[in-house]
Short mmCIF file of C-alpha atoms in Angstrom, two decimals:
data_model
loop_
_atom_site.label_atom_id
_atom_site.label_comp_id
_atom_site.label_asym_id
_atom_site.label_seq_id
_atom_site.Cartn_x
_atom_site.Cartn_y
_atom_site.Cartn_z
CA MET A 267 36.18 21.60 -4.55
CA THR A 268 32.67 20.26 -3.83
CA SER A 269 32.44 16.45 -3.59
CA VAL A 270 30.03 14.41 -5.74
CA PRO A 271 27.88 13.33 -2.74
CA ALA A 272 27.57 16.95 -1.61
CA MET A 273 26.48 17.99 -5.12
CA LEU A 274 23.98 15.13 -5.23
CA ARG A 275 22.61 16.13 -1.82
CA ARG A 276 22.18 19.71 -3.01
CA GLY A 277 20.37 18.52 -6.14
CA LEU A 278 18.14 16.02 -4.37
CA LEU A 279 16.88 18.28 -1.59
CA PRO A 280 14.64 20.41 -3.87
CA LEU A 281 13.30 17.21 -5.48
CA LEU A 282 12.41 15.78 -2.06
CA LEU A 283 10.72 19.07 -1.14
CA LEU A 284 8.73 18.92 -4.39
CA SER A 285 7.75 15.29 -3.72
CA ALA A 286 6.54 16.15 -0.20
CA ALA A 287 4.74 19.40 -1.00
CA MET A 288 3.27 18.48 -4.39
CA PRO A 289 0.28 16.39 -3.23
CA LEU A 290 -1.29 19.00 -0.97
CA ALA A 291 -0.32 21.92 -3.21
CA ILE A 292 -1.69 20.51 -6.46
CA LEU A 293 -4.77 18.86 -5.01
CA GLY A 294 -5.49 22.00 -2.94
CA LEU A 295 -5.20 24.24 -5.99
CA ALA A 296 -7.29 21.90 -8.16
CA SER A 297 -9.99 21.70 -5.49
CA ILE A 298 -10.55 25.46 -5.38
CA GLY A 299 -9.59 26.35 -8.94
CA SER A 300 -12.19 26.60 -11.68
CA ASP A 301 -11.78 27.42 -15.39
CA TRP A 302 -8.34 25.80 -15.23
CA PHE A 303 -7.77 24.86 -18.84
CA PHE A 304 -4.65 24.19 -20.91
CA PRO A 305 -2.20 25.99 -21.09
CA ALA A 306 -2.85 28.00 -17.89
CA LEU A 307 -0.44 27.15 -15.09
CA LEU A 308 -2.85 28.53 -12.48
CA PRO A 309 -6.66 28.44 -12.33
CA GLY A 310 -8.55 31.34 -13.94
CA THR A 311 -10.90 31.76 -10.99
CA PHE A 312 -11.17 30.37 -7.51
CA SER A 313 -14.29 29.01 -5.87
CA LEU A 314 -15.24 26.92 -2.88
CA ALA A 315 -18.10 25.25 -4.79
CA SER A 316 -16.57 21.77 -4.54
CA TRP A 317 -16.08 22.12 -0.78
CA ARG A 318 -19.75 23.04 -0.41
CA ASN A 319 -20.37 19.57 -1.81
CA VAL A 320 -18.82 18.02 1.27
CA VAL A 321 -21.40 19.31 3.77
CA GLY A 322 -24.99 20.54 3.62
CA THR A 323 -28.12 19.39 1.87
CA GLY A 324 -27.64 17.90 -1.56
CA ALA A 325 -23.88 17.64 -0.99
CA LEU A 326 -22.38 15.25 -3.55
CA LEU A 327 -19.39 14.10 -1.50
CA GLY A 328 -20.94 14.27 1.98
CA PRO A 329 -22.73 10.89 2.10
CA ALA A 330 -19.70 9.10 0.62
CA LEU A 331 -17.42 10.77 3.16
CA LEU A 332 -19.75 9.69 5.97
CA ALA A 333 -19.87 6.10 4.68
CA SER A 334 -16.07 5.99 4.36
CA ALA A 335 -15.59 7.43 7.85
CA ALA A 336 -18.05 4.97 9.42
CA LEU A 337 -16.44 2.03 7.60
CA ALA A 338 -12.92 3.15 8.55
CA LEU A 339 -13.82 3.58 12.23
CA ALA A 340 -15.65 0.25 12.46
CA THR A 341 -12.90 -1.56 10.53
CA GLY A 342 -10.19 0.04 12.66
CA LEU A 343 -11.92 -0.97 15.90
CA ALA A 344 -12.60 -4.56 14.80
CA ALA A 345 -9.09 -5.00 13.38
CA MET A 346 -7.51 -3.53 16.53
CA VAL A 347 -9.33 -5.97 18.83
CA PHE A 348 -8.73 -8.96 16.55
CA GLY A 349 -5.11 -8.04 15.82
CA ALA A 350 -4.28 -7.66 19.53
CA PHE A 351 -5.73 -11.10 20.29
CA ALA A 352 -4.25 -12.85 17.27
CA GLY A 353 -0.87 -11.10 17.40
CA SER A 354 -0.35 -11.90 21.09
CA ALA A 355 -1.38 -15.55 20.59
CA ILE A 356 0.95 -16.05 17.61
CA ALA A 357 3.82 -14.22 19.35
CA ALA A 358 3.47 -16.55 22.36
CA ALA A 359 3.67 -19.66 20.15
CA THR A 360 6.97 -21.30 19.21
CA GLY A 361 8.34 -23.44 16.39
CA TRP A 362 6.15 -24.40 13.46
CA ARG A 363 2.99 -23.04 15.13
CA ARG A 364 4.49 -19.56 15.09
CA VAL A 365 5.64 -19.94 11.45
CA ILE A 366 2.16 -21.05 10.36
CA GLY A 367 0.52 -18.29 12.41
CA ALA A 368 2.72 -15.58 10.87
CA GLY A 369 2.20 -17.08 7.40
CA ALA A 370 -1.58 -17.04 7.94
CA ALA A 371 -1.45 -13.37 8.94
CA PHE A 372 0.55 -12.59 5.79
CA LEU A 373 -2.09 -14.22 3.56
CA PRO A 374 -4.72 -11.42 3.54
CA VAL A 375 -1.93 -8.84 3.20
CA ALA A 376 -0.15 -10.56 0.28
CA ALA A 377 -3.34 -11.45 -1.65
CA PRO A 378 -4.10 -8.79 -4.31
CA PRO A 379 -7.28 -6.83 -3.39
CA VAL A 380 -9.04 -7.84 -6.61
CA ALA A 381 -8.36 -11.52 -5.88
CA LEU A 382 -9.49 -11.07 -2.28
CA ALA A 383 -12.64 -9.27 -3.41
CA THR A 384 -13.80 -11.80 -5.98
CA GLY A 385 -13.05 -14.66 -3.60
CA LEU A 386 -14.99 -13.07 -0.74
CA HIS A 387 -17.91 -11.93 -2.86
CA ALA A 388 -19.56 -15.34 -3.17
CA THR A 389 -19.30 -15.91 0.60
CA LEU A 390 -20.87 -12.52 1.29
CA LEU A 391 -23.68 -13.18 -1.20
CA GLY A 392 -24.28 -16.56 0.43
CA ALA A 393 -24.53 -14.89 3.84
CA GLY A 394 -27.02 -12.35 2.48
CA LEU A 395 -24.51 -9.51 2.85
CA GLY A 396 -23.98 -8.75 -0.84
CA SER A 397 -24.24 -5.08 -1.90
CA SER A 398 -24.64 -3.92 1.71
CA ILE A 399 -22.50 -1.72 3.91
CA VAL A 400 -22.14 -4.61 6.39
CA GLY A 401 -20.78 -6.79 3.57
CA VAL A 402 -18.29 -4.05 2.63
CA PHE A 403 -17.29 -3.78 6.31
CA VAL A 404 -16.65 -7.55 6.47
CA ALA A 405 -14.61 -7.36 3.25
CA HIS A 406 -12.51 -4.45 4.62
CA VAL A 407 -11.95 -6.21 7.94
CA VAL A 408 -10.21 -9.19 6.27
CA PRO A 409 -7.04 -7.38 5.04
CA ALA A 410 -7.13 -4.94 7.98
CA CYS A 411 -6.93 -7.88 10.42
CA GLY A 412 -3.92 -9.22 8.52
CA TYR A 413 -2.11 -5.89 8.93
CA THR A 414 -2.98 -5.44 12.63
CA THR A 415 -2.10 -9.07 13.44
CA LEU A 416 1.35 -8.59 11.89
CA TYR A 417 1.67 -5.28 13.74
CA PHE A 418 0.86 -6.84 17.13
CA LEU A 419 2.99 -9.89 16.33
CA GLY A 420 5.97 -7.50 16.15
CA ILE A 421 4.91 -5.66 19.32
CA PHE A 422 4.33 -8.79 21.43
CA THR A 423 7.51 -10.47 20.14
CA VAL A 424 9.69 -7.83 21.81
CA ARG A 425 7.38 -7.00 24.75
CA GLU A 426 8.07 -8.48 28.15
CA GLY A 427 5.03 -9.34 30.25
CA GLY A 428 6.64 -8.64 33.63
CA HIS A 429 3.92 -6.25 34.80
CA GLU A 430 1.16 -8.74 33.96
CA ASP A 431 3.07 -11.49 35.80
CA ALA A 432 3.42 -9.22 38.85
CA ALA A 433 -0.32 -8.42 38.79
CA ARG A 434 -1.15 -12.14 38.59
CA THR A 435 1.20 -12.87 41.48
CA LEU A 436 -0.74 -10.28 43.49
CA GLY A 437 -3.96 -12.13 42.78
CA ALA A 438 -5.41 -10.30 39.77
CA GLY A 439 -7.64 -12.37 37.48
CA ARG A 440 -7.30 -12.47 33.67
CA PHE A 441 -9.89 -9.74 33.10
CA ASP A 442 -8.35 -7.50 35.77
CA VAL A 443 -4.88 -7.93 34.26
CA LEU A 444 -6.25 -6.98 30.86
CA ARG A 445 -8.28 -4.00 32.16
CA ARG A 446 -5.88 -2.63 34.75
CA VAL A 447 -2.45 -3.47 33.31
CA THR A 448 -2.30 -4.47 29.65
CA ILE A 449 -4.75 -1.95 28.13
CA PRO A 450 -3.47 1.10 30.08
CA MET A 451 0.13 0.16 29.23
CA MET A 452 -0.62 -0.43 25.56
CA HIS A 453 -3.04 2.39 24.79
CA ARG A 454 -0.62 3.94 22.26
CA GLU A 455 -0.10 0.66 20.40
CA LEU A 456 -3.86 0.05 20.40
CA LEU A 457 -4.49 3.52 18.98
CA GLU A 458 -1.87 2.95 16.27
CA ALA A 459 -3.49 -0.37 15.35
CA LEU A 460 -6.89 1.32 15.18
CA LEU A 461 -5.42 3.93 12.81
CA LEU A 462 -3.70 1.24 10.74
CA GLY A 463 -6.97 -0.69 10.32
CA ALA A 464 -8.87 2.52 9.54
CA ILE A 465 -6.32 3.54 6.88
CA VAL A 466 -6.57 0.11 5.21
CA SER A 467 -10.34 0.61 4.90
CA TRP A 468 -10.10 4.32 4.00
CA GLY A 469 -8.35 3.75 0.66
CA GLN A 470 -10.10 0.54 -0.49
CA VAL A 471 -11.51 0.48 -4.02
CA ALA A 472 -11.59 -3.10 -5.36
CA LEU A 473 -13.10 -4.63 -2.21
CA THR A 474 -15.75 -1.89 -1.95
CA LEU A 475 -16.60 -2.14 -5.63
CA VAL A 476 -17.12 -5.91 -5.60
CA ALA A 477 -18.58 -6.41 -2.10
CA GLY A 478 -20.74 -3.29 -2.35
CA GLY A 479 -21.89 -4.12 -5.87
CA GLY A 480 -21.62 -0.42 -6.77
CA SER A 481 -24.48 0.50 -4.43
CA VAL A 482 -22.31 1.29 -1.40
CA ARG A 483 -20.73 4.60 -2.34
CA THR A 484 -17.52 5.48 -0.54
CA LEU A 485 -15.19 8.41 -1.10
CA PRO A 486 -12.61 6.53 -3.25
CA LEU A 487 -15.37 5.33 -5.63
CA GLU A 488 -16.74 8.89 -5.94
CA VAL A 489 -13.24 10.23 -6.66
CA ILE A 490 -12.76 7.75 -9.52
CA ASP A 491 -16.17 8.55 -10.98
CA TYR A 492 -15.61 12.31 -10.83
CA LEU A 493 -12.16 12.02 -12.40
CA VAL A 494 -13.44 9.80 -15.22
CA ALA A 495 -16.30 12.26 -15.77
CA GLY A 496 -13.80 15.13 -16.08
CA GLN A 497 -14.96 16.78 -12.84
CA ASP A 498 -11.39 17.48 -11.73
CA GLN A 499 -12.38 19.97 -9.03
CA LEU A 500 -14.61 17.48 -7.22
CA ALA A 501 -12.08 14.67 -7.76
CA ALA A 502 -9.32 16.83 -6.25
CA THR A 503 -11.52 17.76 -3.28
CA GLY A 504 -12.35 14.10 -2.68
CA SER A 505 -8.66 13.19 -3.00
CA LEU A 506 -7.71 15.84 -0.45
CA LEU A 507 -10.29 14.40 1.92
CA LEU A 508 -8.64 11.02 1.36
CA VAL A 509 -5.18 12.45 2.02
CA ILE A 510 -5.72 14.66 5.09
CA PRO A 511 -6.81 12.08 7.73
CA PRO A 512 -3.95 9.63 7.01
CA LEU A 513 -1.48 12.55 6.97
CA ALA A 514 -2.77 13.73 10.34
CA ALA A 515 -2.61 10.16 11.68
CA PHE A 516 0.94 9.81 10.34
CA GLY A 517 1.94 13.03 12.10
CA LEU A 518 0.50 11.72 15.36
CA MET A 519 2.25 8.38 14.89
CA ARG A 520 5.60 10.07 14.25
CA LEU A 521 5.19 11.94 17.51
CA ALA A 522 4.33 8.72 19.29
CA LEU A 523 7.12 6.75 17.65
CA ARG A 524 9.89 9.11 18.72
CA ASN A 525 10.78 6.94 21.66
CA VAL A 526 10.25 3.58 20.02
CA GLU A 527 12.99 1.56 18.36
CA LEU A 528 11.95 0.11 15.00
CA VAL A 529 12.43 -3.67 14.92
CA LEU A 530 13.36 -4.95 11.49
CA PRO A 531 14.00 -8.45 10.11
CA MET B 190 -3.96 -22.69 25.96
CA ILE B 191 -1.43 -20.51 24.13
CA ARG B 192 -0.98 -23.18 21.46
CA ARG B 193 -4.75 -23.33 20.93
CA GLY B 194 -4.83 -19.50 20.80
CA ALA B 195 -2.20 -19.31 18.07
CA GLY B 196 -3.99 -22.00 16.06
CA LEU B 197 -7.34 -20.23 16.40
CA ALA B 198 -5.82 -16.87 15.47
CA ALA B 199 -4.14 -18.35 12.38
CA PHE B 200 -7.39 -20.08 11.44
CA LEU B 201 -9.50 -16.93 11.82
CA VAL B 202 -7.16 -14.60 9.95
CA ALA B 203 -6.55 -16.98 7.04
CA THR B 204 -9.96 -18.61 6.64
CA PRO B 205 -11.69 -15.84 4.61
CA VAL B 206 -8.79 -15.83 2.16
CA LEU B 207 -8.59 -19.63 1.97
CA ILE B 208 -12.37 -19.82 1.37
CA GLY B 209 -11.95 -17.26 -1.39
CA ILE B 210 -9.08 -19.23 -2.96
CA ALA B 211 -11.05 -22.50 -2.71
CA TYR B 212 -14.11 -20.83 -4.24
CA SER B 213 -12.05 -19.41 -7.11
CA ALA B 214 -10.36 -22.79 -7.69
CA LEU B 215 -13.72 -24.60 -7.85
CA ALA B 216 -15.41 -21.86 -9.90
CA SER B 217 -12.53 -21.86 -12.39
CA VAL B 218 -13.27 -25.54 -13.22
CA GLY B 219 -17.03 -25.09 -13.37
CA LEU B 220 -17.91 -26.73 -10.05
CA LEU B 221 -19.27 -23.60 -8.34
CA GLY B 222 -20.70 -20.21 -9.13
CA PRO B 223 -23.17 -18.78 -11.63
CA GLY B 224 -23.38 -20.80 -14.84
CA SER B 225 -21.51 -23.81 -13.41
CA THR B 226 -22.23 -26.98 -15.39
CA GLY B 227 -19.97 -29.55 -13.79
CA PHE B 228 -16.24 -30.16 -14.06
CA SER B 229 -14.69 -28.51 -17.10
CA THR B 230 -11.35 -26.93 -17.91
CA ALA B 231 -12.94 -24.66 -20.51
CA SER B 232 -12.34 -21.48 -18.48
CA TRP B 233 -8.63 -22.30 -18.15
CA ALA B 234 -8.35 -23.12 -21.85
CA SER B 235 -10.20 -19.99 -22.94
CA ALA B 236 -8.23 -17.76 -20.51
CA PHE B 237 -4.90 -19.07 -21.84
CA ASP B 238 -6.11 -18.96 -25.46
CA ASP B 239 -6.87 -15.29 -25.03
CA PRO B 240 -3.71 -13.29 -25.89
CA GLN B 241 -4.97 -10.55 -23.54
CA LEU B 242 -4.10 -12.70 -20.51
CA LEU B 243 -0.41 -13.18 -21.27
CA ARG B 244 -0.04 -9.59 -22.48
CA GLY B 245 -1.80 -8.26 -19.37
CA LEU B 246 0.23 -10.47 -17.07
CA GLY B 247 3.49 -9.52 -18.79
CA TRP B 248 2.55 -5.84 -18.69
CA SER B 249 1.69 -5.96 -14.97
CA LEU B 250 4.98 -7.73 -14.18
CA TRP B 251 6.90 -5.16 -16.24
CA VAL B 252 5.23 -2.23 -14.43
CA ALA B 253 5.76 -3.85 -11.02
CA SER B 254 9.44 -4.65 -11.76
CA ALA B 255 10.23 -1.18 -13.14
CA ALA B 256 8.39 0.71 -10.38
CA THR B 257 9.96 -1.44 -7.64
CA ALA B 258 13.45 -1.06 -9.13
CA LEU B 259 13.10 2.73 -9.42
CA ALA B 260 11.72 3.09 -5.88
CA THR B 261 14.48 0.86 -4.48
CA MET B 262 17.25 2.78 -6.26
CA ALA B 263 15.86 6.11 -5.06
CA ALA B 264 15.56 4.82 -1.48
CA VAL B 265 19.14 3.48 -1.48
CA VAL B 266 20.56 6.72 -2.91
CA VAL B 267 18.66 8.96 -0.47
CA ALA B 268 19.46 6.76 2.54
CA ALA B 269 23.15 6.59 1.62
CA LEU B 270 23.44 10.34 1.00
CA PHE B 271 21.41 11.76 3.87
CA ARG B 272 22.90 10.24 7.02
CA PRO B 273 21.88 11.42 10.49
CA GLY B 274 23.97 14.17 11.98
CA THR B 275 23.18 17.39 10.16
CA ARG B 276 20.00 19.44 10.17
CA SER B 277 19.67 19.35 6.35
CA SER B 278 19.89 15.53 6.44
CA GLY B 279 17.12 15.42 9.02
CA VAL B 280 14.96 17.68 6.87
CA ALA B 281 15.67 15.56 3.77
CA ARG B 282 14.76 12.33 5.59
CA LEU B 283 11.51 13.85 6.85
CA LEU B 284 10.63 15.14 3.35
CA ALA B 285 11.40 11.70 1.88
CA VAL B 286 8.88 9.87 4.09
CA MET B 287 6.16 12.54 4.04
CA PRO B 288 4.16 11.10 1.10
CA LEU B 289 4.00 7.72 2.93
CA PRO B 290 0.37 8.01 4.15
CA LEU B 291 -0.93 9.14 0.76
CA SER B 292 -3.41 6.64 -0.71
CA HIS B 293 -2.67 5.02 -4.08
CA LEU B 294 -5.89 6.51 -5.41
CA ALA B 295 -4.84 10.06 -4.49
CA ALA B 296 -1.45 9.35 -6.10
CA GLY B 297 -3.29 8.24 -9.24
CA VAL B 298 -5.36 11.46 -9.29
CA LEU B 299 -2.13 13.46 -8.95
CA GLY B 300 -0.68 11.43 -11.83
CA VAL B 301 -3.59 12.46 -14.06
CA LEU B 302 -3.34 16.13 -13.03
CA VAL B 303 0.44 16.29 -13.55
CA LEU B 304 1.31 13.79 -16.30
CA GLY B 305 -1.83 13.92 -18.49
CA GLN B 306 -1.56 15.45 -21.97
CA SER B 307 -3.11 18.66 -20.67
CA GLY B 308 -1.58 18.25 -17.21
CA LEU B 309 0.86 20.51 -15.42
CA LEU B 310 3.91 18.99 -17.11
CA ALA B 311 2.41 19.64 -20.56
CA ARG B 312 1.56 23.20 -19.51
CA GLY B 313 5.15 23.72 -18.42
CA ALA B 314 6.36 22.34 -21.76
CA PHE B 315 4.00 24.78 -23.55
CA MET B 316 5.34 27.70 -21.51
CA ALA B 317 8.89 26.63 -22.40
CA GLY B 318 7.89 26.57 -26.08
CA TRP B 319 8.52 22.84 -26.50
CA ILE B 320 4.95 21.98 -27.53
CA ASP B 321 2.16 24.04 -29.10
CA GLN B 322 -0.87 21.92 -28.16
CA PRO B 323 -1.74 19.06 -25.74
CA ALA B 324 -1.64 16.46 -28.53
CA ALA B 325 2.04 17.28 -29.10
CA MET B 326 2.87 16.16 -25.55
CA PRO B 327 4.12 12.53 -25.46
CA ALA B 328 1.51 10.31 -23.79
CA LEU B 329 2.68 9.58 -20.25
CA ILE B 330 -0.57 8.10 -18.99
CA TYR B 331 -2.70 5.41 -20.67
CA ASP B 332 0.51 4.71 -22.63
CA GLN B 333 1.61 1.27 -23.83
CA TRP B 334 4.77 1.24 -21.69
CA GLY B 335 3.01 2.40 -18.55
CA ILE B 336 5.54 5.21 -18.02
CA GLY B 337 3.16 7.39 -15.99
CA LEU B 338 1.96 4.48 -13.86
CA ILE B 339 5.54 3.37 -13.22
CA VAL B 340 6.58 6.89 -12.18
CA VAL B 341 3.55 7.31 -9.89
CA LEU B 342 3.94 3.89 -8.26
CA ALA B 343 7.71 4.36 -7.81
CA TRP B 344 7.08 7.74 -6.19
CA LYS B 345 4.35 6.24 -3.98
CA GLU B 346 6.49 3.28 -2.82
CA PHE B 347 9.74 5.24 -2.39
CA PRO B 348 8.89 6.66 1.10
CA PHE B 349 8.16 3.17 2.47
CA LEU B 350 11.47 1.77 1.23
CA ALA B 351 13.34 4.92 2.28
CA LEU B 352 11.95 4.66 5.83
CA ILE B 353 13.26 1.10 6.12
CA ALA B 354 16.60 2.03 4.51
CA PHE B 355 17.08 4.90 7.01
CA SER B 356 16.38 2.54 9.89
CA LEU B 357 18.73 -0.17 8.54
CA LEU B 358 21.66 2.21 8.23
CA ALA B 359 20.99 3.71 11.66
CA ASP B 360 20.70 0.26 13.29
CA ARG B 361 23.40 -1.79 11.62
CA GLY B 362 25.17 0.29 8.99
CA ARG B 363 26.91 2.86 11.12
CA ALA B 364 28.92 0.48 13.31
CA LEU B 365 29.94 -1.70 10.35
CA GLU B 366 30.99 1.34 8.31
CA GLU B 367 33.09 2.60 11.20
CA ALA B 368 34.74 -0.81 11.46
CA ALA B 369 35.50 -0.76 7.71
CA ARG B 370 37.01 2.73 7.97
CA THR B 371 39.12 1.64 10.93
CA LEU B 372 40.45 -1.13 8.70
CA GLY B 373 41.42 1.44 6.07
CA ALA B 374 38.48 1.41 3.64
CA ARG B 375 37.44 4.76 2.19
CA GLY B 376 34.56 6.33 0.21
CA ARG B 377 33.27 3.99 -2.50
CA ALA B 378 34.96 0.96 -0.95
CA VAL B 379 32.92 1.47 2.27
CA PHE B 380 29.74 1.86 0.23
CA TRP B 381 30.22 -1.30 -1.86
CA ALA B 382 31.67 -3.46 0.94
CA VAL B 383 29.35 -2.40 3.79
CA THR B 384 26.54 0.07 3.04
CA TRP B 385 25.19 -1.65 -0.07
CA PRO B 386 25.12 -5.21 1.38
CA VAL B 387 23.43 -3.96 4.58
CA LEU B 388 20.81 -2.09 2.56
CA TRP B 389 20.29 -4.85 0.01
CA ARG B 390 19.82 -7.66 2.52
CA GLY B 391 17.65 -5.59 4.86
CA LEU B 392 15.51 -4.10 2.12
CA MET B 393 14.78 -7.38 0.31
CA PRO B 394 11.63 -8.36 2.28
CA ALA B 395 10.17 -4.90 1.77
CA VAL B 396 11.18 -4.87 -1.92
CA VAL B 397 9.40 -8.20 -2.48
CA ALA B 398 6.34 -6.90 -0.62
CA VAL B 399 6.32 -3.75 -2.79
CA PHE B 400 6.63 -5.84 -5.97
CA ALA B 401 3.74 -8.12 -4.97
CA PHE B 402 1.59 -5.16 -3.93
CA VAL B 403 2.29 -3.13 -7.09
CA ALA B 404 1.61 -6.11 -9.38
CA GLY B 405 -1.89 -6.45 -7.91
CA THR B 406 -2.77 -2.83 -7.17
CA TYR B 407 -6.05 -1.62 -8.62
CA GLU B 408 -6.45 1.98 -7.47
CA ALA B 409 -3.70 3.80 -9.41
CA THR B 410 -3.85 1.28 -12.26
CA VAL B 411 -7.51 1.98 -13.04
CA LEU B 412 -6.69 5.69 -13.40
CA LEU B 413 -3.39 5.54 -15.30
CA ALA B 414 -3.10 2.24 -17.23
CA PRO B 415 -3.98 1.80 -20.92
CA SER B 416 -6.94 -0.27 -22.10
CA ASP B 417 -4.60 -2.31 -24.32
CA PRO B 418 -2.82 -4.22 -22.93
CA LEU B 419 -5.14 -4.44 -19.95
CA ALA B 420 -3.30 -4.84 -16.63
CA LEU B 421 -4.02 -8.09 -14.77
CA PRO B 422 -6.11 -6.52 -11.93
CA LEU B 423 -8.22 -4.59 -14.47
CA LEU B 424 -8.61 -7.65 -16.70
CA THR B 425 -9.75 -9.70 -13.68
CA MET B 426 -12.30 -7.07 -12.69
CA GLU B 427 -13.51 -6.73 -16.29
CA ARG B 428 -14.06 -10.48 -16.59
CA TYR B 429 -15.71 -10.67 -13.14
CA THR B 430 -18.21 -7.89 -13.89
CA ASP B 431 -18.90 -9.07 -17.47
CA VAL B 432 -22.62 -9.55 -18.20
CA GLY B 433 -21.78 -12.93 -19.75
CA VAL B 434 -21.78 -15.43 -16.89
CA ALA B 435 -19.33 -17.65 -18.82
CA LYS B 436 -16.62 -15.01 -18.34
CA ARG B 437 -16.80 -15.44 -14.53
CA GLY B 438 -14.86 -18.70 -14.79
CA GLU B 439 -12.06 -16.87 -16.60
CA ALA B 440 -12.11 -14.20 -13.89
CA HIS B 441 -11.46 -16.90 -11.29
CA VAL B 442 -8.55 -18.24 -13.37
CA LEU B 443 -7.10 -14.71 -13.37
CA VAL B 444 -7.68 -14.43 -9.60
CA LEU B 445 -5.62 -17.58 -9.08
CA ILE B 446 -2.86 -16.26 -11.35
CA GLY B 447 -2.83 -12.98 -9.40
CA LEU B 448 -2.53 -14.92 -6.15
CA VAL B 449 0.32 -17.01 -7.55
CA VAL B 450 2.18 -13.79 -8.48
CA GLY B 451 1.62 -12.16 -5.07
CA ILE B 452 2.11 -15.12 -2.78
CA GLY B 453 4.68 -16.72 -5.11
CA ALA B 454 6.94 -13.65 -4.85
CA VAL B 455 6.85 -13.87 -1.05
CA ALA B 456 7.45 -17.66 -1.10
CA LEU B 457 10.39 -17.34 -3.52
CA HIS B 458 11.95 -14.70 -1.34
CA GLU B 459 11.52 -16.80 1.82
CA ALA B 460 13.11 -19.80 0.05
CA ALA B 461 16.06 -17.67 -1.09
CA ARG B 462 16.47 -16.26 2.41
CA ALA B 463 16.40 -19.72 3.97
CA ARG B 464 19.06 -20.92 1.48
CA ASP B 465 21.13 -17.84 2.24
CA ARG B 466 20.87 -18.54 5.99
CA ARG B 467 21.98 -22.14 5.49
CA ALA B 468 24.95 -21.02 3.40
CA THR B 469 26.24 -18.51 5.99
#
């Protein structure tokens, strides 16, 4: 007789497969399918028209994709550098200083994006950065730095600095230790932090909408507009473009994380 | 040096948020921002007089609670059923975490394409002969109960909670379960005495984080939530972008309420955890 857990496992496996495969399958089909009206289960015709809107002259999604990519890269880099500095400093602290440091890093992560956006907007306007891509970059950097600081706080909490100590004993200065020991030893963690910061920026809507004042057009904003306008094919193409880079990054991270033990509270 | 570094890091990471909170607090009482006319509690009074606020807040809390509960239950069940050891378990665990990097916006678009009244689910129901036109399909998105949004958010948050649940059972659960079996416990007794407490305690921080995040999320909400009641993040954005400058003060009141929900959930959890630590 089959046990209840075995039956549940057999029933859940197809559901998990559906959950994993559904995003790419449905968005992929919707991005190349035209004349896909109720009640058809599959599109009437297939066309690559929406993908031609990603590249080339007059492409509708191209500029937004470029803006999103530039913002994600810049945000990822800035958040990686800041997070490494802040995370290591907070990890080295003890007692109430560490508690306050960790609490401060949690703040931009726990604050709802809409609240963060409206709060930051006035500061950006005051600094003359309202409705500009630089203003949107600054707005994206705030939560991204929270995430990367927490990430590096975890890394530096369990990391032992024996190699750095040895280099110092041998006469290396602070810059040499950083350049010749810490960065080469932590290149994987730095890359992961860059990806983490980039992903935080990549999916932002509320912060972009408020800080950019609607004039900075990124991929998520275009996707919403196309979906609301009933342009499902373009919305699906934009969504796929939003999905593929984080999926690829996740795949790379899984490869990198194979030998790392996850530290949990 | 290190002490100064930690202080500077904490200052730099928190300052933009604290400035935002201070700005919202001052703007909500008319001391800052467009249309400010000196200290007044009018924005607070008008925000709380408006039934939309309490309905929107209640609706957002309902959606966040239901989505978090569903995602947590699914994560616990999958983690408890698919333990390391067999190839099919490994495949199931990989499939469970695969949607993790998907953005909330892409999940929202999928929600529209699948759950909408002319979406794939409705088409399947038509093929099965259950409905004869899109209007006959029960509304699963833009609906008063937020069913579609709850399902999409639960699905989106499930991989995150499952990943943590897998790790918890691999780290701490296995040894404790073996100890319980050695002492004679079997099947359900092991689950309720060991597996469930390990999962529940370990998952709590992540569950609270998911709740706070879902309550304030904008991306999927803007695509799947109804216009009445208006979810708190949408109501805040609507007030903030209103052409009437007077509404900005109300937006800042809503911002502060949103912050209280998000940060309050984390603070409550930390207080409960501290009490728990003292008791054990």
